[in-house]
Amino acid sequence: MKVLFATSELAPWVKTGGLGDVAGSLPAALRAQDVDVRVLVPAYPALAQAFPDAVEVARPHWLGGLLPTPGLKQAVTPDGTPLLLLDYPHYFDRTGNPYLGPEGRDWLDNHLRFGLLSRVAAWIGSDASTLDWQPDVIHCNDWQTGLAPAYLRYLPGRLAKSLLTVHNLAFQGLFDHASLFELGLPDASWHLDGVEYHGYLSFLKAGLQQADAISTVSPSYAREIQTDAEGMGMAGLLRHRAARLSGILNGIDTQAWNPATDPHLPNHYGPRRLEAKAANKAGLQVEVGLDLRDDLPLLAVVSRLTEQKGLDLLLQIAPRVLELPAQLVILGSGDHAMERAFASMAHRHPGQCAVRIGFDEGFAHRIEAGADIFLMPSRFEPCGLNQMYSLRYGTPPVVRATGGLADTVVDAADEKHGNGFVFGPATAAALLDAVQRAATAWRDPALWRRLQKRGMARDSSWASAARHYVDLYRAL
Ligand code: ADP
Ligand code: GLC
């Protein structure tokens, strides 16, 4: 089985969220199931620098519209995964976030940048390809590669089948009508059953419409997105394609996220050496300037700061949470108003609340290890990885019952399976209630140990998800 895994992010080199983590760890798990997988990803500066010896293996040309002729360079990651780097410096030799310019706004040519990525994925899956490797399946991820199934459908010479995995339905890749021509798509594709969506070209809709199969990253989210309330305008289409839609729960990279070996941690620990977690808490308190208190629960957030993550609810109850009493540490970036609100909260509560605005991988690991309780009050969450990192790090999470959070966290009220705290309504009151329950449980060491150990024992590896993907590829 040969699979091209097409992605716009790849951890540890380029990551804005969970898609980067998934692309950085699922391919190795697929290889362990004997899938011959290659990862197609733009040669952003971080990747070009990481693989200076990458060799050009093809130059896809005549791609249509205004699309240029890029290079394809081959490299191999340290874990042995073959990469195809899409080399077109004019599009991808830009530092920072892969989607946003320095002003924090989308690059104006994103339709061409990710249109090229999609088009080259389709080229590799067509008989125009000059590569000596022919994939059976193109595995696309989110809107950035969502156009590949449409190219496979509308252009001649198709050989590969396509699977589109939805990591987040909220990002749809909407562009104006003129981009149809720039992207080299035929007029016939401008249709309700094609790539058109309410007068716009939608990369995501195009993929949902044309892919041979659709998956999303948890069973609950696969159900939720078929409802009008949570389908983000795509529910009708997804219901129509329900027979082709499945939910496969993400795994995590259990090597990168292992408290017993994590190179970012000052003190290693495991389920049988949980005492050593306390030293990480003290280290974290010192690192962020919190009072050195082992008698207060330390609550933590690592997140994109967006509407999705429900952190406005946390802002509303933060004073009450600090009065519990408790400490709070937050790492995140995104919405500027929310960044300012969190920063000013930290300013008002020195020693008790610390906020760092930015993206910092090592710090994220130290928070997972040093905190007592992790907070994820998401309004919606296709899968969520941080709650799984928290479980593995003995840091029971407080989550809203949605998407992958509902599929991974069991409320402590379940005395046999409980590993965290789950609340229902997306309200400040419901979040506060769950946080209070967590803080109370934290004061009961025997109960807390049981919760921690159950979470740490959960199998979050990729093996089972990889088997599901292999079944899907076979069915295609
Ligand atoms: P999403 O993909 O919606 O952002 P996930 O929970 O699936 O949510 O994945 C988020 C990933 O990004 C996790 O690996 C998390 O640790 C990481 N992350 C998010 N914000 C930051 C940040 N400010 N600094 C470091 N890592 C972050
Ligand atoms: C998205 C989702 C997140 C998921 C991640 C990886 O960014 O928001 O819930 O875990 O993709 O699939």
Tab-separated table of N, CA and C in Angstrom, residues 172-259:
chain	number	residue	atom	x	y	z
A	172	GLN	N	-12.014	26.869	6.335
A	172	GLN	CA	-12.596	26.301	5.115
A	172	GLN	C	-11.883	26.716	3.838
A	173	GLY	N	-10.954	27.659	3.923
A	173	GLY	CA	-10.227	28.069	2.718
A	173	GLY	C	-11.171	28.645	1.666
A	174	LEU	N	-11.737	29.821	1.971
A	174	LEU	CA	-12.694	30.475	1.070
A	174	LEU	C	-11.987	31.552	0.251
A	175	PHE	N	-12.159	31.509	-1.059
A	175	PHE	CA	-11.529	32.506	-1.940
A	175	PHE	C	-12.531	32.920	-3.005
A	176	ASP	N	-12.234	34.053	-3.680
A	176	ASP	CA	-13.259	34.522	-4.618
A	176	ASP	C	-13.214	33.755	-5.944
A	177	HIS	N	-14.250	34.022	-6.728
A	177	HIS	CA	-14.480	33.281	-7.966
A	177	HIS	C	-13.268	33.319	-8.899
A	178	ALA	N	-12.585	34.484	-8.923
A	178	ALA	CA	-11.460	34.660	-9.855
A	178	ALA	C	-10.369	33.614	-9.611
A	179	SER	N	-10.291	33.094	-8.389
A	179	SER	CA	-9.216	32.135	-8.115
A	179	SER	C	-9.429	30.818	-8.866
A	180	LEU	N	-10.653	30.579	-9.327
A	180	LEU	CA	-10.912	29.347	-10.089
A	180	LEU	C	-9.967	29.279	-11.292
A	181	PHE	N	-9.895	30.397	-12.007
A	181	PHE	CA	-9.032	30.467	-13.182
A	181	PHE	C	-7.561	30.403	-12.782
A	182	GLU	N	-7.196	31.168	-11.725
A	182	GLU	CA	-5.789	31.189	-11.301
A	182	GLU	C	-5.312	29.803	-10.909
A	183	LEU	N	-6.216	29.006	-10.371
A	183	LEU	CA	-5.855	27.673	-9.897
A	183	LEU	C	-5.958	26.616	-10.985
A	184	GLY	N	-6.400	27.036	-12.173
A	184	GLY	CA	-6.448	26.090	-13.292
A	184	GLY	C	-7.562	25.061	-13.187
A	185	LEU	N	-8.634	25.442	-12.454
A	185	LEU	CA	-9.780	24.519	-12.374
A	185	LEU	C	-10.751	24.838	-13.507
A	186	PRO	N	-11.387	23.831	-14.074
A	186	PRO	CA	-12.286	24.085	-15.194
A	186	PRO	C	-13.584	24.759	-14.751
A	187	ASP	N	-14.205	25.497	-15.666
A	187	ASP	CA	-15.481	26.151	-15.367
A	187	ASP	C	-16.509	25.155	-14.860
A	188	ALA	N	-16.436	23.928	-15.385
A	188	ALA	CA	-17.419	22.912	-15.000
A	188	ALA	C	-17.369	22.605	-13.501
A	189	SER	N	-16.260	22.966	-12.861
A	189	SER	CA	-16.172	22.676	-11.422
A	189	SER	C	-16.906	23.728	-10.591
A	190	TRP	N	-17.282	24.848	-11.232
A	190	TRP	CA	-17.983	25.925	-10.506
A	190	TRP	C	-19.451	25.550	-10.392
A	191	HIS	N	-19.744	24.749	-9.406
A	191	HIS	CA	-21.032	24.116	-9.339
A	191	HIS	C	-21.285	23.698	-7.899
A	192	LEU	N	-22.559	23.610	-7.545
A	192	LEU	CA	-22.933	23.162	-6.211
A	192	LEU	C	-22.299	21.813	-5.864
A	193	ASP	N	-22.209	20.931	-6.864
A	193	ASP	CA	-21.596	19.620	-6.634
A	193	ASP	C	-20.090	19.643	-6.873
A	194	GLY	N	-19.554	20.837	-7.112
A	194	GLY	CA	-18.126	20.942	-7.395
A	194	GLY	C	-17.400	21.675	-6.281
A	195	VAL	N	-16.781	22.805	-6.633
A	195	VAL	CA	-15.958	23.520	-5.654
A	195	VAL	C	-16.620	24.795	-5.151
A	196	GLU	N	-17.786	25.128	-5.714
A	196	GLU	CA	-18.436	26.390	-5.362
A	196	GLU	C	-19.166	26.264	-4.030
A	197	TYR	N	-19.081	27.347	-3.239
A	197	TYR	CA	-19.769	27.354	-1.950
A	197	TYR	C	-20.293	28.757	-1.701
A	198	HIS	N	-21.603	28.941	-1.860
A	198	HIS	CA	-22.237	30.253	-1.656
A	198	HIS	C	-21.495	31.379	-2.370
A	199	GLY	N	-21.144	31.156	-3.616
A	199	GLY	CA	-20.509	32.220	-4.400
A	199	GLY	C	-18.997	32.297	-4.225
A	200	TYR	N	-18.448	31.461	-3.383
A	200	TYR	CA	-16.988	31.434	-3.202
A	200	TYR	C	-16.428	30.086	-3.636
A	201	LEU	N	-15.116	30.066	-3.818
A	201	LEU	CA	-14.455	28.776	-3.989
A	201	LEU	C	-14.015	28.323	-2.604
A	202	SER	N	-14.461	27.145	-2.182
A	202	SER	CA	-14.067	26.627	-0.865
A	202	SER	C	-13.197	25.389	-1.050
A	203	PHE	N	-11.966	25.485	-0.588
A	203	PHE	CA	-11.060	24.330	-0.666
A	203	PHE	C	-11.634	23.151	0.128
A	204	LEU	N	-12.190	23.467	1.321
A	204	LEU	CA	-12.657	22.377	2.180
A	204	LEU	C	-13.887	21.703	1.575
A	205	LYS	N	-14.827	22.541	1.116
A	205	LYS	CA	-16.037	21.978	0.521
A	205	LYS	C	-15.672	21.130	-0.706
A	206	ALA	N	-14.727	21.637	-1.502
A	206	ALA	CA	-14.299	20.886	-2.692
A	206	ALA	C	-13.826	19.490	-2.294
A	207	GLY	N	-13.040	19.438	-1.224
A	207	GLY	CA	-12.528	18.148	-0.780
A	207	GLY	C	-13.625	17.256	-0.216
A	208	LEU	N	-14.525	17.858	0.596
A	208	LEU	CA	-15.613	17.066	1.181
A	208	LEU	C	-16.508	16.497	0.087
A	209	GLN	N	-16.659	17.280	-0.977
A	209	GLN	CA	-17.513	16.854	-2.079
A	209	GLN	C	-16.853	15.773	-2.933
A	210	GLN	N	-15.555	15.922	-3.188
A	210	GLN	CA	-14.913	15.080	-4.201
A	210	GLN	C	-14.080	13.919	-3.653
A	211	ALA	N	-13.707	13.971	-2.384
A	211	ALA	CA	-12.839	12.900	-1.880
A	211	ALA	C	-13.576	11.560	-1.920
A	212	ASP	N	-12.828	10.499	-2.130
A	212	ASP	CA	-13.452	9.167	-2.144
A	212	ASP	C	-13.879	8.753	-0.743
A	213	ALA	N	-13.184	9.260	0.254
A	213	ALA	CA	-13.597	9.015	1.640
A	213	ALA	C	-13.235	10.234	2.480
A	214	ILE	N	-13.981	10.406	3.562
A	214	ILE	CA	-13.752	11.526	4.482
A	214	ILE	C	-13.569	10.923	5.870
A	215	SER	N	-12.594	11.447	6.601
A	215	SER	CA	-12.536	11.046	8.004
A	215	SER	C	-12.345	12.293	8.836
A	216	THR	N	-12.674	12.175	10.121
A	216	THR	CA	-12.330	13.238	11.037
A	216	THR	C	-11.704	12.600	12.272
A	217	VAL	N	-11.251	13.440	13.208
A	217	VAL	CA	-10.274	12.945	14.168
A	217	VAL	C	-10.833	12.436	15.493
A	218	SER	N	-12.152	12.273	15.566
A	218	SER	CA	-12.746	11.535	16.695
A	218	SER	C	-14.141	11.081	16.285
A	219	PRO	N	-14.621	9.995	16.877
A	219	PRO	CA	-15.978	9.525	16.563
A	219	PRO	C	-17.047	10.546	16.947
A	220	SER	N	-16.902	11.202	18.091
A	220	SER	CA	-17.929	12.178	18.492
A	220	SER	C	-17.996	13.335	17.506
A	221	TYR	N	-16.833	13.849	17.077
A	221	TYR	CA	-16.837	14.974	16.143
A	221	TYR	C	-17.454	14.540	14.807
A	222	ALA	N	-17.239	13.298	14.413
A	222	ALA	CA	-17.840	12.812	13.159
A	222	ALA	C	-19.364	12.878	13.243
A	223	ARG	N	-19.915	12.618	14.416
A	223	ARG	CA	-21.375	12.741	14.586
A	223	ARG	C	-21.786	14.206	14.665
A	224	GLU	N	-21.040	14.990	15.454
A	224	GLU	CA	-21.439	16.384	15.693
A	224	GLU	C	-21.498	17.194	14.400
A	225	ILE	N	-20.545	16.984	13.511
A	225	ILE	CA	-20.490	17.835	12.309
A	225	ILE	C	-21.606	17.515	11.314
A	226	GLN	N	-22.357	16.469	11.586
A	226	GLN	CA	-23.515	16.199	10.731
A	226	GLN	C	-24.771	16.894	11.243
A	227	THR	N	-24.639	17.640	12.343
A	227	THR	CA	-25.795	18.385	12.859
A	227	THR	C	-25.678	19.844	12.414
A	228	ASP	N	-26.850	20.473	12.164
A	228	ASP	CA	-26.823	21.866	11.699
A	228	ASP	C	-26.136	22.773	12.713
A	229	ALA	N	-26.275	22.454	14.001
A	229	ALA	CA	-25.693	23.319	15.029
A	229	ALA	C	-24.166	23.309	14.972
A	230	GLU	N	-23.566	22.193	14.602
A	230	GLU	CA	-22.101	22.110	14.680
A	230	GLU	C	-21.433	21.817	13.346
A	231	GLY	N	-22.225	21.831	12.280
A	231	GLY	CA	-21.684	21.474	10.964
A	231	GLY	C	-21.043	22.626	10.207
A	232	MET	N	-21.028	23.828	10.794
A	232	MET	CA	-20.346	24.972	10.181
A	232	MET	C	-20.727	25.146	8.706
A	233	GLY	N	-21.985	24.955	8.412
A	233	GLY	CA	-22.448	25.145	7.038
A	233	GLY	C	-22.231	23.938	6.140
A	234	MET	N	-21.592	22.900	6.637
A	234	MET	CA	-21.283	21.725	5.814
A	234	MET	C	-22.129	20.504	6.219
A	235	ALA	N	-23.042	20.691	7.193
A	235	ALA	CA	-23.753	19.532	7.746
A	235	ALA	C	-24.541	18.779	6.678
A	236	GLY	N	-25.226	19.539	5.813
A	236	GLY	CA	-26.039	18.889	4.784
A	236	GLY	C	-25.176	18.005	3.898
A	237	LEU	N	-24.073	18.560	3.433
A	237	LEU	CA	-23.151	17.807	2.584
A	237	LEU	C	-22.605	16.578	3.327
A	238	LEU	N	-22.266	16.771	4.598
A	238	LEU	CA	-21.697	15.651	5.360
A	238	LEU	C	-22.737	14.561	5.618
A	239	ARG	N	-23.986	14.971	5.841
A	239	ARG	CA	-25.042	13.955	6.005
A	239	ARG	C	-25.210	13.185	4.701
A	240	HIS	N	-25.167	13.928	3.609
A	240	HIS	CA	-25.307	13.314	2.296
A	240	HIS	C	-24.200	12.281	2.051
A	241	ARG	N	-23.009	12.556	2.599
A	241	ARG	CA	-21.869	11.668	2.371
A	241	ARG	C	-21.575	10.787	3.599
A	242	ALA	N	-22.565	10.654	4.469
A	242	ALA	CA	-22.346	9.969	5.761
A	242	ALA	C	-21.753	8.573	5.597
A	243	ALA	N	-22.136	7.882	4.516
A	243	ALA	CA	-21.632	6.513	4.337
A	243	ALA	C	-20.120	6.510	4.083
A	244	ARG	N	-19.599	7.648	3.658
A	244	ARG	CA	-18.168	7.762	3.344
A	244	ARG	C	-17.384	8.429	4.472
A	245	LEU	N	-18.081	8.751	5.581
A	245	LEU	CA	-17.468	9.553	6.654
A	245	LEU	C	-17.216	8.694	7.890
A	246	SER	N	-15.986	8.738	8.396
A	246	SER	CA	-15.730	8.007	9.641
A	246	SER	C	-14.941	8.874	10.619
A	247	GLY	N	-14.948	8.472	11.867
A	247	GLY	CA	-14.210	9.205	12.906
A	247	GLY	C	-13.135	8.304	13.489
A	248	ILE	N	-11.883	8.707	13.355
A	248	ILE	CA	-10.762	7.913	13.880
A	248	ILE	C	-10.026	8.772	14.906
A	249	LEU	N	-10.047	8.312	16.147
A	249	LEU	CA	-9.444	9.103	17.222
A	249	LEU	C	-7.927	9.196	17.062
A	250	ASN	N	-7.403	10.420	17.135
A	250	ASN	CA	-5.955	10.611	17.040
A	250	ASN	C	-5.214	9.876	18.147
A	251	GLY	N	-3.976	9.523	17.874
A	251	GLY	CA	-3.048	9.113	18.920
A	251	GLY	C	-2.119	10.283	19.220
A	252	ILE	N	-1.116	10.022	20.041
A	252	ILE	CA	-0.095	11.041	20.281
A	252	ILE	C	1.287	10.419	20.085
A	253	ASP	N	2.261	11.274	19.938
A	253	ASP	CA	3.645	10.826	19.835
A	253	ASP	C	4.107	10.461	21.249
A	254	THR	N	4.118	9.160	21.554
A	254	THR	CA	4.389	8.744	22.929
A	254	THR	C	5.874	8.795	23.271
A	255	GLN	N	6.702	9.088	22.264
A	255	GLN	CA	8.117	9.298	22.580
A	255	GLN	C	8.376	10.755	22.941
A	256	ALA	N	7.835	11.655	22.113
A	256	ALA	CA	8.027	13.081	22.380
A	256	ALA	C	7.319	13.481	23.675
A	257	TRP	N	6.186	12.814	23.945
A	257	TRP	CA	5.406	13.150	25.142
A	257	TRP	C	5.460	11.993	26.134
A	258	ASN	N	6.623	11.815	26.739
A	258	ASN	CA	6.800	10.769	27.740
A	258	ASN	C	7.505	11.384	28.954
A	259	PRO	N	6.786	11.501	30.107
A	259	PRO	CA	7.391	12.187	31.247
A	259	PRO	C	8.631	11.476	31.793
